[in-house]
mmCIF file of C-alpha atoms and ligand atoms in Angstrom:
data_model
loop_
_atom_site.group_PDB
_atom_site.id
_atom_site.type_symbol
_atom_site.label_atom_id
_atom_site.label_comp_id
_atom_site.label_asym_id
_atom_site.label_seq_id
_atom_site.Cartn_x
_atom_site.Cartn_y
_atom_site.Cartn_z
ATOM 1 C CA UNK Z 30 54.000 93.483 -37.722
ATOM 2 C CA UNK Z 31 53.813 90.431 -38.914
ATOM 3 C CA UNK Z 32 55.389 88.921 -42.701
ATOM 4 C CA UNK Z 33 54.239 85.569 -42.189
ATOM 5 C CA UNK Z 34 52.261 83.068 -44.392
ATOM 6 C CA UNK Z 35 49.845 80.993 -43.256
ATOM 7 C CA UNK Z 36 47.594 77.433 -44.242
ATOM 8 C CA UNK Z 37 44.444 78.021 -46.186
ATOM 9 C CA UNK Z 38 42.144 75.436 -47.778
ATOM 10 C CA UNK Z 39 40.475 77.886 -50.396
ATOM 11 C CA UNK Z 40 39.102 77.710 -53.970
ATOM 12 C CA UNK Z 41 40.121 79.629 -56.977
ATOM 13 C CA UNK Z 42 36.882 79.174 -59.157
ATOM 14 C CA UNK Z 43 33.423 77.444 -58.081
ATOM 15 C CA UNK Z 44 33.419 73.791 -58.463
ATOM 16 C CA UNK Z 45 32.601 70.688 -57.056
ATOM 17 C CA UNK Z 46 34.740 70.103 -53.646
ATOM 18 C CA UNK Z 47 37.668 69.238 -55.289
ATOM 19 C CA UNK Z 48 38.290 73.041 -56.014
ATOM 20 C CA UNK Z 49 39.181 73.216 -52.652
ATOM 21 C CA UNK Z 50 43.406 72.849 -52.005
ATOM 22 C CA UNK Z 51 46.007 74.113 -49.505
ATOM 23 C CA UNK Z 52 47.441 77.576 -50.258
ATOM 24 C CA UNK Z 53 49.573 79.309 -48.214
ATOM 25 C CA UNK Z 54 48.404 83.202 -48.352
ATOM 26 C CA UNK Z 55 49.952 85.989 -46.151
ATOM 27 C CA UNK Z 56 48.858 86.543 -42.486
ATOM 28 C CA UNK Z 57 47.654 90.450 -42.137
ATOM 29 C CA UNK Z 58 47.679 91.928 -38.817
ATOM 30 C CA UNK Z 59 44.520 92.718 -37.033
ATOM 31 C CA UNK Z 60 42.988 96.505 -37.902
ATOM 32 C CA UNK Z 61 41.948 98.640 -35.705
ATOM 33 C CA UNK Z 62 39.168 96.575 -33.218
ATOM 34 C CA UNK Z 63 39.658 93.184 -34.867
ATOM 35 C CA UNK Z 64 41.255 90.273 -33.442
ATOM 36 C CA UNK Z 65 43.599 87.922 -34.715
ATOM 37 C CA UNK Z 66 42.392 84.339 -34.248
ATOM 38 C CA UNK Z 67 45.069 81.639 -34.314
ATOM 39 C CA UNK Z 68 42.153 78.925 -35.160
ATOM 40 C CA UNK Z 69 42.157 75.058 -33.971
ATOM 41 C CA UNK Z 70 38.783 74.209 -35.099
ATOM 42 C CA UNK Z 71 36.330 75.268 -37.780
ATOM 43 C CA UNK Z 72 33.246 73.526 -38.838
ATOM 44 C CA UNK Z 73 31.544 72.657 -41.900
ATOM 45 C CA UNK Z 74 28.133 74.208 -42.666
ATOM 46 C CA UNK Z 75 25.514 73.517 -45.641
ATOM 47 C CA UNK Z 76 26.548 77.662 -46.639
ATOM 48 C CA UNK Z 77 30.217 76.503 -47.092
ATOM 49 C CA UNK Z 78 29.129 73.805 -49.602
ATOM 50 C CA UNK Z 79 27.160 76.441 -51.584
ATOM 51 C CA UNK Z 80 30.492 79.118 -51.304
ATOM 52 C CA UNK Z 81 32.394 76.389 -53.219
ATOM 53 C CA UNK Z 82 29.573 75.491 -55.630
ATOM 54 C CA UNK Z 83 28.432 79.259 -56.244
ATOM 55 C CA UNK Z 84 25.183 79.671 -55.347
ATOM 56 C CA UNK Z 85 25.580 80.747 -52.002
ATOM 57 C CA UNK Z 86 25.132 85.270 -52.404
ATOM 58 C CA UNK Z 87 27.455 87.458 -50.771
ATOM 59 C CA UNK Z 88 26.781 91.052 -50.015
ATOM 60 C CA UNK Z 89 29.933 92.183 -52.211
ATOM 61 C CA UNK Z 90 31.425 90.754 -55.555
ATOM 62 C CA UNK Z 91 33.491 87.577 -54.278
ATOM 63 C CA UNK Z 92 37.301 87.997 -54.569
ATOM 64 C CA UNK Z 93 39.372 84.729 -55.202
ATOM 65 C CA UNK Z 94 40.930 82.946 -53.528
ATOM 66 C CA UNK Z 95 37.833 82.475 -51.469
ATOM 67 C CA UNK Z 96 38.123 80.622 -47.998
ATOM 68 C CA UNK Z 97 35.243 78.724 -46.699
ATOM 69 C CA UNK Z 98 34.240 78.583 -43.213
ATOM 70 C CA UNK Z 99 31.755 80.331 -40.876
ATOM 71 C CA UNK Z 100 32.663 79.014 -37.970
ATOM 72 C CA UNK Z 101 35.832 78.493 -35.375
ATOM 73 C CA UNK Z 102 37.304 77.961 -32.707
ATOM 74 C CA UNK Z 103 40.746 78.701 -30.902
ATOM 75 C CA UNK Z 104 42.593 81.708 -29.181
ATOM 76 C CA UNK Z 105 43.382 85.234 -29.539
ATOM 77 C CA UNK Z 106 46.562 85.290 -31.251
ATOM 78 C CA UNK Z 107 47.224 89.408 -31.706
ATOM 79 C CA UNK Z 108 44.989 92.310 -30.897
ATOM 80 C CA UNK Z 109 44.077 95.719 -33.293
ATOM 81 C CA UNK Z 110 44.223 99.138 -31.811
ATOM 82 C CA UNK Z 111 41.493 99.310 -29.668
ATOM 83 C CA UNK Z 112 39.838 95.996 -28.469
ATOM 84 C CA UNK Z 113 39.231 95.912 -25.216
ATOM 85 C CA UNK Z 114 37.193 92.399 -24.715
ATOM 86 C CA UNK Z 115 40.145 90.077 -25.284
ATOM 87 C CA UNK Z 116 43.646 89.236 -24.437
ATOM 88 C CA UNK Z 117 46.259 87.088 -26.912
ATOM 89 C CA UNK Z 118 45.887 83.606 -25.727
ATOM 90 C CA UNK Z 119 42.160 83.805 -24.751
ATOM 91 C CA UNK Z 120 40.008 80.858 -25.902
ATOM 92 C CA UNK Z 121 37.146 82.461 -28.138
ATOM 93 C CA UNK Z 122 34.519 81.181 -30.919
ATOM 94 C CA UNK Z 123 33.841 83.459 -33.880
ATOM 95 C CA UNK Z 124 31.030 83.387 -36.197
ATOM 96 C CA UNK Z 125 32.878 84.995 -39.274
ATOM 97 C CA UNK Z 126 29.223 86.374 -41.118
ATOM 98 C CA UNK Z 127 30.796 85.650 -44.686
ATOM 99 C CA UNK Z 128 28.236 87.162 -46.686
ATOM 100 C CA UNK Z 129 29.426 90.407 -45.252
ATOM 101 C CA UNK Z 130 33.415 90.069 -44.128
ATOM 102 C CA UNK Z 131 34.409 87.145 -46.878
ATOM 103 C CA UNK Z 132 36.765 86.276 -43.972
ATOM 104 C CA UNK Z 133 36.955 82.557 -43.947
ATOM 105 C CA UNK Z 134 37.776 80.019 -41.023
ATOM 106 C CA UNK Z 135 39.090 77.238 -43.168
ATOM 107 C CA UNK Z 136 42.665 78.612 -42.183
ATOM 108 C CA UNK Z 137 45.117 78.989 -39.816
ATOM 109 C CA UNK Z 138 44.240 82.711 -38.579
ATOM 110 C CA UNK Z 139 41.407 84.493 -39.264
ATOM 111 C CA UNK Z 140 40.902 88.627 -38.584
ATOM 112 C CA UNK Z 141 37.538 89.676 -37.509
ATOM 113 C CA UNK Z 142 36.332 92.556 -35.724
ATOM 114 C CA UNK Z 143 35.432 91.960 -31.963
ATOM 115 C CA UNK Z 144 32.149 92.220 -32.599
ATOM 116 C CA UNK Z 145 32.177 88.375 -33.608
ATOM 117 C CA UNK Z 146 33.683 86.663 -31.281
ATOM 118 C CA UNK Z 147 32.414 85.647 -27.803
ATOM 119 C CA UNK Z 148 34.872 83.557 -24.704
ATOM 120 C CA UNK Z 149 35.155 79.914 -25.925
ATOM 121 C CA UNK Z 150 32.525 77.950 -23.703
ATOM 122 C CA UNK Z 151 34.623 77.061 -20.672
ATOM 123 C CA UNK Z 152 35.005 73.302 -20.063
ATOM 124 C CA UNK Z 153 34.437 72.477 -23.718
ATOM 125 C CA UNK Z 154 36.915 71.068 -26.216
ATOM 126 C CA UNK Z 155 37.211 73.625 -29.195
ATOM 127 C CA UNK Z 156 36.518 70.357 -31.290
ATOM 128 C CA UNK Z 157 33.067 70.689 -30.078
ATOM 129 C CA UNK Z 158 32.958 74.407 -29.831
ATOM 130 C CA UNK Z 159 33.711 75.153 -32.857
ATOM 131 C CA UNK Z 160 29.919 73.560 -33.933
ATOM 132 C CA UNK Z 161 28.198 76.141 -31.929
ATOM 133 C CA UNK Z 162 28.208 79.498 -33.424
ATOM 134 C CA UNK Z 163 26.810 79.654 -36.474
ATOM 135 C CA UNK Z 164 24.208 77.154 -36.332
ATOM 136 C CA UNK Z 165 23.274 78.086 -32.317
ATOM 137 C CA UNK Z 166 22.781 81.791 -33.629
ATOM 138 C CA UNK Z 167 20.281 80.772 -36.752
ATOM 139 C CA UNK Z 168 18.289 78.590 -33.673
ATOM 140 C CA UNK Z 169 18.298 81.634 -31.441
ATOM 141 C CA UNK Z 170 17.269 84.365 -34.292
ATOM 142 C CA UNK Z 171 14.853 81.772 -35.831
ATOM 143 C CA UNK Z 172 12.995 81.739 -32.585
ATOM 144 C CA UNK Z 173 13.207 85.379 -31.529
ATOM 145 C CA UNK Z 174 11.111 85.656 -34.265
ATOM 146 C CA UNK Z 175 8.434 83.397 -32.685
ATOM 147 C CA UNK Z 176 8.372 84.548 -29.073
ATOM 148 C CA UNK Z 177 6.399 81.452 -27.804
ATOM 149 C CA UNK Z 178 5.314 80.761 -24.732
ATOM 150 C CA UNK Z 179 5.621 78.113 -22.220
ATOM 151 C CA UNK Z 180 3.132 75.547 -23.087
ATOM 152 C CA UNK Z 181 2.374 76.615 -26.796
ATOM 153 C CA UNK Z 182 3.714 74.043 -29.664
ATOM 154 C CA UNK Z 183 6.605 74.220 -31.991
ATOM 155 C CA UNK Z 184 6.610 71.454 -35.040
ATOM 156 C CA UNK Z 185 10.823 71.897 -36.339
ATOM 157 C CA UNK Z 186 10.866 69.795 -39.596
ATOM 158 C CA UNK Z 187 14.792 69.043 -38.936
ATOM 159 C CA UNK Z 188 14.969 68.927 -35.181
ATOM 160 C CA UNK Z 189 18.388 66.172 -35.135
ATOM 161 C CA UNK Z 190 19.980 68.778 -37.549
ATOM 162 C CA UNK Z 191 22.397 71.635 -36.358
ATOM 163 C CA UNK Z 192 19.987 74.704 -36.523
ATOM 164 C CA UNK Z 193 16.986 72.363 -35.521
ATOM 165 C CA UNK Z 194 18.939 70.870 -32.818
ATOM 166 C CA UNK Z 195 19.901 73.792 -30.992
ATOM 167 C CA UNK Z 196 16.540 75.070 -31.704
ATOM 168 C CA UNK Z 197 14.682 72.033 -29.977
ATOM 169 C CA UNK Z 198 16.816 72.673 -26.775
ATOM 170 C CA UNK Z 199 16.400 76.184 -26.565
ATOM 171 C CA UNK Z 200 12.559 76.165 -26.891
ATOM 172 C CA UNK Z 201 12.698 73.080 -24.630
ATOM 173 C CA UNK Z 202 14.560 75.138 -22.019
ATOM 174 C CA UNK Z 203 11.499 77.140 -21.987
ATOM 175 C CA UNK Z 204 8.830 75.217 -21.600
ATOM 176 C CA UNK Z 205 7.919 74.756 -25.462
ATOM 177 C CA UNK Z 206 6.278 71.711 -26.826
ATOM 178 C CA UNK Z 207 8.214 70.763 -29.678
ATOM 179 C CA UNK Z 208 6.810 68.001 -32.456
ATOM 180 C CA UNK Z 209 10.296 66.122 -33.605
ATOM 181 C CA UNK Z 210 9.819 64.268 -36.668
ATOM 182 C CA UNK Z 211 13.093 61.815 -36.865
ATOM 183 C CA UNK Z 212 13.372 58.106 -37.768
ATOM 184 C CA UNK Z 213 12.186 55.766 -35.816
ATOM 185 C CA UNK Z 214 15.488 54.817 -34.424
ATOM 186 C CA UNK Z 215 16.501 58.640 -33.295
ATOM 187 C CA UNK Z 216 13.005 59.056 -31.847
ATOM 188 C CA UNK Z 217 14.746 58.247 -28.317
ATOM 189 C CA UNK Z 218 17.596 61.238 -29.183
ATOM 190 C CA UNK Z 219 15.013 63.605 -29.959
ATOM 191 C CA UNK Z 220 13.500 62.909 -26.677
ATOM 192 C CA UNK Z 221 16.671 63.492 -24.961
ATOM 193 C CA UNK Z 222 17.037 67.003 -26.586
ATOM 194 C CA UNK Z 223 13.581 67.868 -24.804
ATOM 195 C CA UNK Z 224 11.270 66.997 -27.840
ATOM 196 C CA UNK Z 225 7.453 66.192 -26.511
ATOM 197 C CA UNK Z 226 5.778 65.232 -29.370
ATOM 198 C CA UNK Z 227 7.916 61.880 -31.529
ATOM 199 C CA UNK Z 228 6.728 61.810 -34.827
ATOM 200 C CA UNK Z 229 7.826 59.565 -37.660
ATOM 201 C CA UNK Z 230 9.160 61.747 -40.460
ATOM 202 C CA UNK Z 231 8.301 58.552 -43.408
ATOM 203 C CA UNK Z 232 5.009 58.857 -42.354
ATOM 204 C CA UNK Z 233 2.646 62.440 -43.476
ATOM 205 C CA UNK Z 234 3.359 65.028 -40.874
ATOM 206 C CA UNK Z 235 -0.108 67.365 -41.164
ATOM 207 C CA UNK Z 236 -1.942 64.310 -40.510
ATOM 208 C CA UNK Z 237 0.591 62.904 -37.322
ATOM 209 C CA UNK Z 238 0.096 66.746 -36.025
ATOM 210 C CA UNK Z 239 -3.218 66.375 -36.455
ATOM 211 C CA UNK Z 240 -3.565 63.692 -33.908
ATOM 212 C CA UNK Z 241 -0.892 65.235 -31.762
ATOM 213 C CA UNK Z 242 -2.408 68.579 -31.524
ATOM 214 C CA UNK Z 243 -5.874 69.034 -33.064
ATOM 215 C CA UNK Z 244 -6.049 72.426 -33.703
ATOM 216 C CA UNK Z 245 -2.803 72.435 -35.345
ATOM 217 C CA UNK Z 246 0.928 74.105 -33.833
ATOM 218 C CA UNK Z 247 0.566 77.228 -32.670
ATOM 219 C CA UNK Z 248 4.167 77.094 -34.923
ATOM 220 C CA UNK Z 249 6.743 75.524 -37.228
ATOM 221 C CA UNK Z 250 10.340 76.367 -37.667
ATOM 222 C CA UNK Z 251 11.568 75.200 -41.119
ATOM 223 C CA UNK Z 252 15.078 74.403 -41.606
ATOM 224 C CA UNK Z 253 14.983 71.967 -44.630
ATOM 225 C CA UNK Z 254 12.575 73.855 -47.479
ATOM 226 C CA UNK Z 255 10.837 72.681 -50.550
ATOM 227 C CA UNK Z 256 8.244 70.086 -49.651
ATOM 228 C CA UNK Z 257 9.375 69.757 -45.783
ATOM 229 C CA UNK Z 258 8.739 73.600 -45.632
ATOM 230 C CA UNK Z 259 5.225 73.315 -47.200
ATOM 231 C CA UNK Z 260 4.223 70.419 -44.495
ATOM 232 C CA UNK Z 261 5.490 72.293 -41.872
ATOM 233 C CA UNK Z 262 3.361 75.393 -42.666
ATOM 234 C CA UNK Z 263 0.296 73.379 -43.327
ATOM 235 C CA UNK Z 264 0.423 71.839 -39.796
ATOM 236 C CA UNK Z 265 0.245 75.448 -38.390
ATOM 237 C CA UNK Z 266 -3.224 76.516 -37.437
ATOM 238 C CA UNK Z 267 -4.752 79.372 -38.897
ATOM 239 C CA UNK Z 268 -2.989 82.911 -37.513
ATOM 240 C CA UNK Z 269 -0.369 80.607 -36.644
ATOM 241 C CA UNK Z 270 3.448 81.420 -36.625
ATOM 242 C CA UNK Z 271 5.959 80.295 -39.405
ATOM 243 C CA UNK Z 272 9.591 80.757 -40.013
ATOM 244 C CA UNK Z 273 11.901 79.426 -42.233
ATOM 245 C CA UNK Z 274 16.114 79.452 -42.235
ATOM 246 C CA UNK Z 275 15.543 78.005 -46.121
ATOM 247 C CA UNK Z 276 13.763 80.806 -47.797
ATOM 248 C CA UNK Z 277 13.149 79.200 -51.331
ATOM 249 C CA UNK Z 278 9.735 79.877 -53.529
ATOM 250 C CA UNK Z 279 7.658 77.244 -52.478
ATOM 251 C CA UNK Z 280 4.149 78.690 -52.481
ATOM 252 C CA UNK Z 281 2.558 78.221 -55.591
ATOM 253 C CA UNK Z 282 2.026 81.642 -57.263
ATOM 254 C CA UNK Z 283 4.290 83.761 -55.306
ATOM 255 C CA UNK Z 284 6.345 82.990 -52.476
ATOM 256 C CA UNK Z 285 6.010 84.135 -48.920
ATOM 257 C CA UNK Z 286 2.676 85.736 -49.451
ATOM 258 C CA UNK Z 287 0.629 85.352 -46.228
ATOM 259 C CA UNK Z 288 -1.662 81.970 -45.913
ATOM 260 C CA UNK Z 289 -4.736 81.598 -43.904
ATOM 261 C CA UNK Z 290 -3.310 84.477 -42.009
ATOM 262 C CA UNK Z 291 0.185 83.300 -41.450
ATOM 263 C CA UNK Z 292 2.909 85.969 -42.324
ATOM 264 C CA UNK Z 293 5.898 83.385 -42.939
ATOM 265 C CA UNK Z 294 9.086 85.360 -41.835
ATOM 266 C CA UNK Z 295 12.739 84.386 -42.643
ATOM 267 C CA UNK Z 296 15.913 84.616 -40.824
ATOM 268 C CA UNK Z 297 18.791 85.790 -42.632
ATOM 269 C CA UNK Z 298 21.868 85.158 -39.956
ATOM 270 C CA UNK Z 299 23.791 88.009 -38.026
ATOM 271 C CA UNK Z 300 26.817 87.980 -35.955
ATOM 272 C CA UNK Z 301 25.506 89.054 -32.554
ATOM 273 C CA UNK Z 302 27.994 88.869 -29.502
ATOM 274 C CA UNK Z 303 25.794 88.744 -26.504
ATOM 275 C CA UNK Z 304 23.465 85.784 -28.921
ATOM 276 C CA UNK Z 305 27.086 84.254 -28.999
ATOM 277 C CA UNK Z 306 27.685 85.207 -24.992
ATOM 278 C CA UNK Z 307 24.816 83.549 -23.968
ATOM 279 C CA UNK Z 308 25.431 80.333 -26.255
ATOM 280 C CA UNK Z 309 28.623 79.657 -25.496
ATOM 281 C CA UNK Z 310 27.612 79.672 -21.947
ATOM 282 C CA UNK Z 311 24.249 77.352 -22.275
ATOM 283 C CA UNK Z 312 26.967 74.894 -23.915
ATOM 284 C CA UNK Z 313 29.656 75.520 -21.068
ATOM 285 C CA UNK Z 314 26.899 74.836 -18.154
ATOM 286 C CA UNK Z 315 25.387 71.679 -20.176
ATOM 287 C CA UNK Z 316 21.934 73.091 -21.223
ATOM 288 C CA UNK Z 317 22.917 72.874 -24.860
ATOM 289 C CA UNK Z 318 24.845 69.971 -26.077
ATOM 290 C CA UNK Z 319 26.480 69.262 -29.428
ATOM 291 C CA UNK Z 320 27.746 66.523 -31.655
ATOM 292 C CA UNK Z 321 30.901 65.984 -33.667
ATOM 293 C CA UNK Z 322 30.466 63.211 -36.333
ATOM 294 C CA UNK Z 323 33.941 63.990 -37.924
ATOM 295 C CA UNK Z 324 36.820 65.505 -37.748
ATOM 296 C CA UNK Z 325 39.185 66.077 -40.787
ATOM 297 C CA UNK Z 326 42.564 67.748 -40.971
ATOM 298 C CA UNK Z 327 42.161 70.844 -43.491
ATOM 299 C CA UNK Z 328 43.812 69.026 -46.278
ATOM 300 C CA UNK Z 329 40.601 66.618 -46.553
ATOM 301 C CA UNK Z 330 38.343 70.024 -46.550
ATOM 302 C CA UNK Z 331 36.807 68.586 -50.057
ATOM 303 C CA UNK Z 332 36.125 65.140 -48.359
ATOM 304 C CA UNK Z 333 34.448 66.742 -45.779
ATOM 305 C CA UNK Z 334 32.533 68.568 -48.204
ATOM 306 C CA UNK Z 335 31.198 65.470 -50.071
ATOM 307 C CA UNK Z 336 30.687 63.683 -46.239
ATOM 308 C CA UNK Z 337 27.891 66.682 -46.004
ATOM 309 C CA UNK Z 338 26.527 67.026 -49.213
ATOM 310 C CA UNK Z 339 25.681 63.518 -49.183
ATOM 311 C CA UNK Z 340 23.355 63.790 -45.690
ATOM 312 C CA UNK Z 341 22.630 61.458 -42.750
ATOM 313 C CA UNK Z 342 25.414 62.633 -40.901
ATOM 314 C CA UNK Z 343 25.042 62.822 -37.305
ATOM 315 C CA UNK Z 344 26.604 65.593 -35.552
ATOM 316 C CA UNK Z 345 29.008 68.534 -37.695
ATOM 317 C CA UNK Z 346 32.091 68.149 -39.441
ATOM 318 C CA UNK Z 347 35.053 69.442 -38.297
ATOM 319 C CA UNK Z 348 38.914 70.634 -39.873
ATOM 320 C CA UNK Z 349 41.579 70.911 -38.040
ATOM 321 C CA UNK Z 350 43.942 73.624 -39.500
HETATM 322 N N1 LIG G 406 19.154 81.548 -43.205
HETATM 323 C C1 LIG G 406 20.290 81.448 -42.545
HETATM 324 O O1 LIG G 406 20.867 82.431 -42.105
HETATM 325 C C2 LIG G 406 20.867 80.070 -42.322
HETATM 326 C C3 LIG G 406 21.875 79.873 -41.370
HETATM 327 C C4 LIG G 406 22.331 78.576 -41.133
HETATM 328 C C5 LIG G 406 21.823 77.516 -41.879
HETATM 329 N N2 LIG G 406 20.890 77.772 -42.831
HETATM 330 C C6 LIG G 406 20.323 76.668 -43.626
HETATM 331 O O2 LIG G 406 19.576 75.855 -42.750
HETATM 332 C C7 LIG G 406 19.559 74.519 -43.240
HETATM 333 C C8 LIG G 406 19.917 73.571 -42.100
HETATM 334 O O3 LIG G 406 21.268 73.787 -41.738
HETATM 335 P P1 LIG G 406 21.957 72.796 -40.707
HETATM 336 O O4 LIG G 406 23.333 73.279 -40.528
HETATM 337 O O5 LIG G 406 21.090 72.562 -39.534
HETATM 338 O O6 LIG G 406 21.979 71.456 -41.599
HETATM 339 P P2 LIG G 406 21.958 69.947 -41.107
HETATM 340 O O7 LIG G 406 22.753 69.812 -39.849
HETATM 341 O O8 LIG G 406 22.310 69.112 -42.290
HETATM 342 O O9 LIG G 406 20.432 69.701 -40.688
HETATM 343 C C9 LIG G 406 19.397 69.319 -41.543
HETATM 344 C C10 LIG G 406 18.670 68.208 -40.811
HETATM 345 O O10 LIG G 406 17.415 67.991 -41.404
HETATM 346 C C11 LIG G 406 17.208 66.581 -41.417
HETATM 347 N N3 LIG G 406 16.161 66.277 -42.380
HETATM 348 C C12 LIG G 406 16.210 66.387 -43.735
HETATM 349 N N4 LIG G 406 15.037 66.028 -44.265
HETATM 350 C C13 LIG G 406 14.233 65.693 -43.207
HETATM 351 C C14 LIG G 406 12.896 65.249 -43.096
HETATM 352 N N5 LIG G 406 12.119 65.087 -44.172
HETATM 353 N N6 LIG G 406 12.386 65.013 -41.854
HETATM 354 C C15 LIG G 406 13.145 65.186 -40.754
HETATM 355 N N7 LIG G 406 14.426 65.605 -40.789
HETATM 356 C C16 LIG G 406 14.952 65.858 -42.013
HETATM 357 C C17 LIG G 406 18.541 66.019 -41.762
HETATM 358 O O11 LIG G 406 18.605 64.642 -41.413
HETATM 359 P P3 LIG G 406 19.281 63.566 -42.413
HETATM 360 O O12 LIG G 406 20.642 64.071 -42.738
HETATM 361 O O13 LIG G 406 19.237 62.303 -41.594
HETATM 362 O O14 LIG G 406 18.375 63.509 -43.624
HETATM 363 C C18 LIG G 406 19.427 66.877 -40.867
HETATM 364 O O15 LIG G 406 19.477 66.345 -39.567
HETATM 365 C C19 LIG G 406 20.539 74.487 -44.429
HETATM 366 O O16 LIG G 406 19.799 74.578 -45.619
HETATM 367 C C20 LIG G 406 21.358 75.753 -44.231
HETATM 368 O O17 LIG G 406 21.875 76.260 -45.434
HETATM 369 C C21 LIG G 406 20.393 79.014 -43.061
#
């Protein structure tokens, strides 16, 4: 049993990022089939940034202190009754589903059932690891939704992003077309991640489709919203697919109301251990690849925070604990 404390970077009210300090909360044991995870990574996602501001929605009331943080990586540091998947001192991700568990990975331990975590990727520093679940899980579920086939045409509206990132490898694993509309200057990146189509994103994106694909994409995934959503789903062609990971109202007069008989669908994120299986090992055997643009020891959590809000950042944001 243990009486310990442990490091948390956690908020006591919403706030700007400066809400966020070091507290030092107690360290439960794992419950029956959870896991203790002693983390060494945890990235910073766009949801984390809306925890600390308050408009992100969790299933329950929120109970303070609140603890950031979707995503980690490390090792199994004590088992619950009953898990059978891991040993203590296995490497593991987690994807922590906050909106459901409130169980937060900017910390030292975190206690999640089994369910959500998966064998680190093998090969991989937990540094980079650590950027994989929670955005490679919104790709995946984003385009489950789609079921394309090789040789159909995918416009993603954020495709040097984390979601859109993973999403343009994945599709381009399967013989997708994806349209990539970066900057001229990451053009060559986007072609690297398996992008067909380079368009510039200054520039109007119906018309550059246009010219790309005449008919229009058979679809688009949205991962930005407001007027980068409603470009995306006019370069679809009629009976077309749509999805968005940024459900917001954007269609004038209602919102998500089918359009020229598109049905746009939304992904709300899950936890899923054979999605995380399978990622972890696409990043272990190189078919996906990731980027780190910073890491930050916990104590700079509201730094990091600011570093995101604030865009153009190339690769995810990582805390040490
Ligand atoms: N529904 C869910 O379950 C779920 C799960 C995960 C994430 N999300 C949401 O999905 C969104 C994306 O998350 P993320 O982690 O991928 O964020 P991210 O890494 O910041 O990706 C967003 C990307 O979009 C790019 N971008 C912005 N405007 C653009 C434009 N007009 N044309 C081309 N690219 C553009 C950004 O580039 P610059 O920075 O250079 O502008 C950035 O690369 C966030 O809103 C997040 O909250 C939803």
């Amino acid at each position: 049993m243990s009486h310990g404390m442990m490091r948390v970077a956690a908020i006591e009210r919403f706030g700007d990022p400066e809400q966020l300090s070091i507290q030092k909360v107690p360290l439960p044991d794992p419950g029956p089939g959870q896991v203790r995870m002693r983390i060494a990574a945890a990235a910073v996602n766009p949801a984390d940034l809306g925890m600390v501001t308050g408009v992100y929605r969790w299933k329950e009331e929120v109970s303070f202190p609140l603890v950031p943080g979707y995503d980690a990586a490390g090792s199994v540091d004590a088992l619950g009754e009953g898990v059978s998947s891991f040993q203590v001192g296995d490497q593991v991700i987690a994807c922590s589903q906050h909106s459901l568990t409130q169980v937060g990975t900017y910390a030292e331990y975190a206690i999640l059932s089994e369910h959500y975590l998966a064998p680190a990727p093998q090969g991989i520093e937990l540094i980079a690891a650590a950027s994989l679940p929670l955005a490679g899980l919104t790709a995946l579920q984003a385009l489950e939704q789609l079921q394309l086939a090789p040789g159909q045409t995918l416009l993603i509206n954020g495709p040097l992003g984390a979601v859109g990132g993973f999403a343009l490898q994945l599709v381009a694993l399967r013989g997708i077309q994806v349209l990539a509309p970066t900057f001229a200057h990451e053009a060559e990146l986007a072609r690297t991640l398996g992008a067909t189509f380079m368009l510039d994103r200054e520039q109007d994106i119906p018309a550059q489709v246009k010219q790309a694909v005449p008919s229009g994409v058979d679809a688009a995934l949205d991962v930005i919203g407001g007027v980068a959503a409603r470009s995306a789903f006019e370069a679809v062609h009629d009976g077309g697919l749509y999805v968005t990971v940024v459900p917001e109202f954007w269609v004038p007069g209602g919102q998500f109301v089918p359009q020229r008989g598109i049905t746009p669908r939304v992904v709300g994120v899950r936890s899923n251990t054979l999605q995380l299986i399978e990622l972890s090992s696409l990043l272990a055997n190189g078919q996906l690849t990731t980027r780190v643009a910073k890491v930050f020891s916990l104590e700079h959590a509201s730094t990091a925070h600011r570093l995101l809000a604030a865009g153009s950042i190339h690769g995810k944001i990582i805390l040490l604990p």
